Amino acid sequence: MGGFLNVIQLILAIFIVVLILLQSKGSGINSSAAADSSKIFSSRRGFELRLFQFTIVFSIIFALVALSNSLIKQ
């Protein structure tokens, strides 16, 4: 059971990294120097909102799998 949870945890970790990288569009060096106030206070809509929600859900699932994995190993 512990090996299965390790594989699930690894897959979730990779998936969370991909989701976070997809969210960080336009966060380069040039964008911080040329940022206008309209982009700072923008709200998430459509795809960005779903991406943000999926990141939260998969992060919670990852934390639960990590917790159950550590409890099983004890």
mmCIF file of C-alpha atoms in Angstrom:
data_model
loop_
_atom_site.group_PDB
_atom_site.id
_atom_site.type_symbol
_atom_site.label_atom_id
_atom_site.label_comp_id
_atom_site.label_asym_id
_atom_site.label_seq_id
_atom_site.Cartn_x
_atom_site.Cartn_y
_atom_site.Cartn_z
ATOM 1 C CA MET A 1 0.000 0.000 0.000
ATOM 2 C CA GLY A 2 2.848 2.394 0.776
ATOM 3 C CA GLY A 3 4.370 1.951 -2.689
ATOM 4 C CA PHE A 4 1.043 2.742 -4.327
ATOM 5 C CA LEU A 5 0.690 5.918 -2.266
ATOM 6 C CA ASN A 6 4.245 6.935 -3.198
ATOM 7 C CA VAL A 7 3.396 6.639 -6.890
ATOM 8 C CA ILE A 8 0.161 8.609 -6.432
ATOM 9 C CA GLN A 9 2.040 11.274 -4.483
ATOM 10 C CA LEU A 10 4.692 11.557 -7.205
ATOM 11 C CA ILE A 11 2.068 11.890 -9.948
ATOM 12 C CA LEU A 12 0.190 14.535 -7.955
ATOM 13 C CA ALA A 13 3.410 16.466 -7.315
ATOM 14 C CA ILE A 14 4.259 16.564 -11.023
ATOM 15 C CA PHE A 15 0.703 17.570 -11.883
ATOM 16 C CA ILE A 16 0.723 20.396 -9.302
ATOM 17 C CA VAL A 17 4.023 21.715 -10.675
ATOM 18 C CA VAL A 18 2.554 21.773 -14.186
ATOM 19 C CA LEU A 19 -0.580 23.563 -12.958
ATOM 20 C CA ILE A 20 1.496 26.191 -11.151
ATOM 21 C CA LEU A 21 3.703 26.749 -14.186
ATOM 22 C CA LEU A 22 0.621 27.232 -16.356
ATOM 23 C CA GLN A 23 -0.583 29.946 -13.979
ATOM 24 C CA SER A 24 2.619 31.952 -13.997
ATOM 25 C CA LYS A 25 2.257 33.487 -17.448
ATOM 26 C CA GLY A 26 3.746 36.942 -17.844
ATOM 27 C CA SER A 27 5.758 36.875 -14.651
ATOM 28 C CA GLY A 28 9.153 37.509 -16.170
ATOM 29 C CA ILE A 29 11.674 40.250 -15.423
ATOM 30 C CA ASN A 30 10.262 42.639 -18.013
ATOM 31 C CA SER A 31 6.688 42.292 -16.820
ATOM 32 C CA SER A 32 7.552 43.499 -13.331
ATOM 33 C CA ALA A 33 9.173 46.650 -14.669
ATOM 34 C CA ALA A 34 6.358 47.390 -17.101
ATOM 35 C CA ALA A 35 3.398 46.325 -14.977
ATOM 36 C CA ASP A 36 0.431 48.615 -15.160
ATOM 37 C CA SER A 37 -2.219 48.919 -12.491
ATOM 38 C CA SER A 38 -4.914 47.200 -14.571
ATOM 39 C CA LYS A 39 -3.081 43.852 -14.465
ATOM 40 C CA ILE A 40 -2.400 44.000 -10.736
ATOM 41 C CA PHE A 41 -6.047 44.035 -9.683
ATOM 42 C CA SER A 42 -7.506 41.749 -12.340
ATOM 43 C CA SER A 43 -9.795 38.895 -11.367
ATOM 44 C CA ARG A 44 -9.559 35.361 -12.648
ATOM 45 C CA ARG A 45 -12.135 34.315 -15.220
ATOM 46 C CA GLY A 46 -12.800 31.258 -17.316
ATOM 47 C CA PHE A 47 -9.778 29.049 -17.831
ATOM 48 C CA GLU A 48 -7.629 30.909 -15.279
ATOM 49 C CA LEU A 49 -10.281 30.428 -12.599
ATOM 50 C CA ARG A 50 -10.612 26.694 -13.314
ATOM 51 C CA LEU A 51 -6.823 26.321 -13.329
ATOM 52 C CA PHE A 52 -6.634 28.058 -9.953
ATOM 53 C CA GLN A 53 -9.399 25.866 -8.525
ATOM 54 C CA PHE A 54 -7.795 22.663 -9.839
ATOM 55 C CA THR A 55 -4.501 23.703 -8.254
ATOM 56 C CA ILE A 56 -6.178 24.111 -4.874
ATOM 57 C CA VAL A 57 -8.048 20.801 -5.145
ATOM 58 C CA PHE A 58 -4.984 18.820 -6.211
ATOM 59 C CA SER A 59 -2.886 20.477 -3.488
ATOM 60 C CA ILE A 60 -5.398 19.367 -0.860
ATOM 61 C CA ILE A 61 -5.449 15.840 -2.295
ATOM 62 C CA PHE A 62 -1.628 15.832 -2.286
ATOM 63 C CA ALA A 63 -1.557 16.886 1.372
ATOM 64 C CA LEU A 64 -4.057 14.169 2.313
ATOM 65 C CA VAL A 65 -2.096 11.499 0.437
ATOM 66 C CA ALA A 66 1.142 12.655 2.075
ATOM 67 C CA LEU A 67 -0.476 12.561 5.511
ATOM 68 C CA SER A 68 -1.965 9.114 4.981
ATOM 69 C CA ASN A 69 1.348 7.880 3.550
ATOM 70 C CA SER A 70 3.223 9.038 6.639
ATOM 71 C CA LEU A 71 0.618 7.509 8.992
ATOM 72 C CA ILE A 72 0.749 4.149 7.194
ATOM 73 C CA LYS A 73 4.552 4.007 7.389
ATOM 74 C CA GLN A 74 4.475 4.394 11.189
#
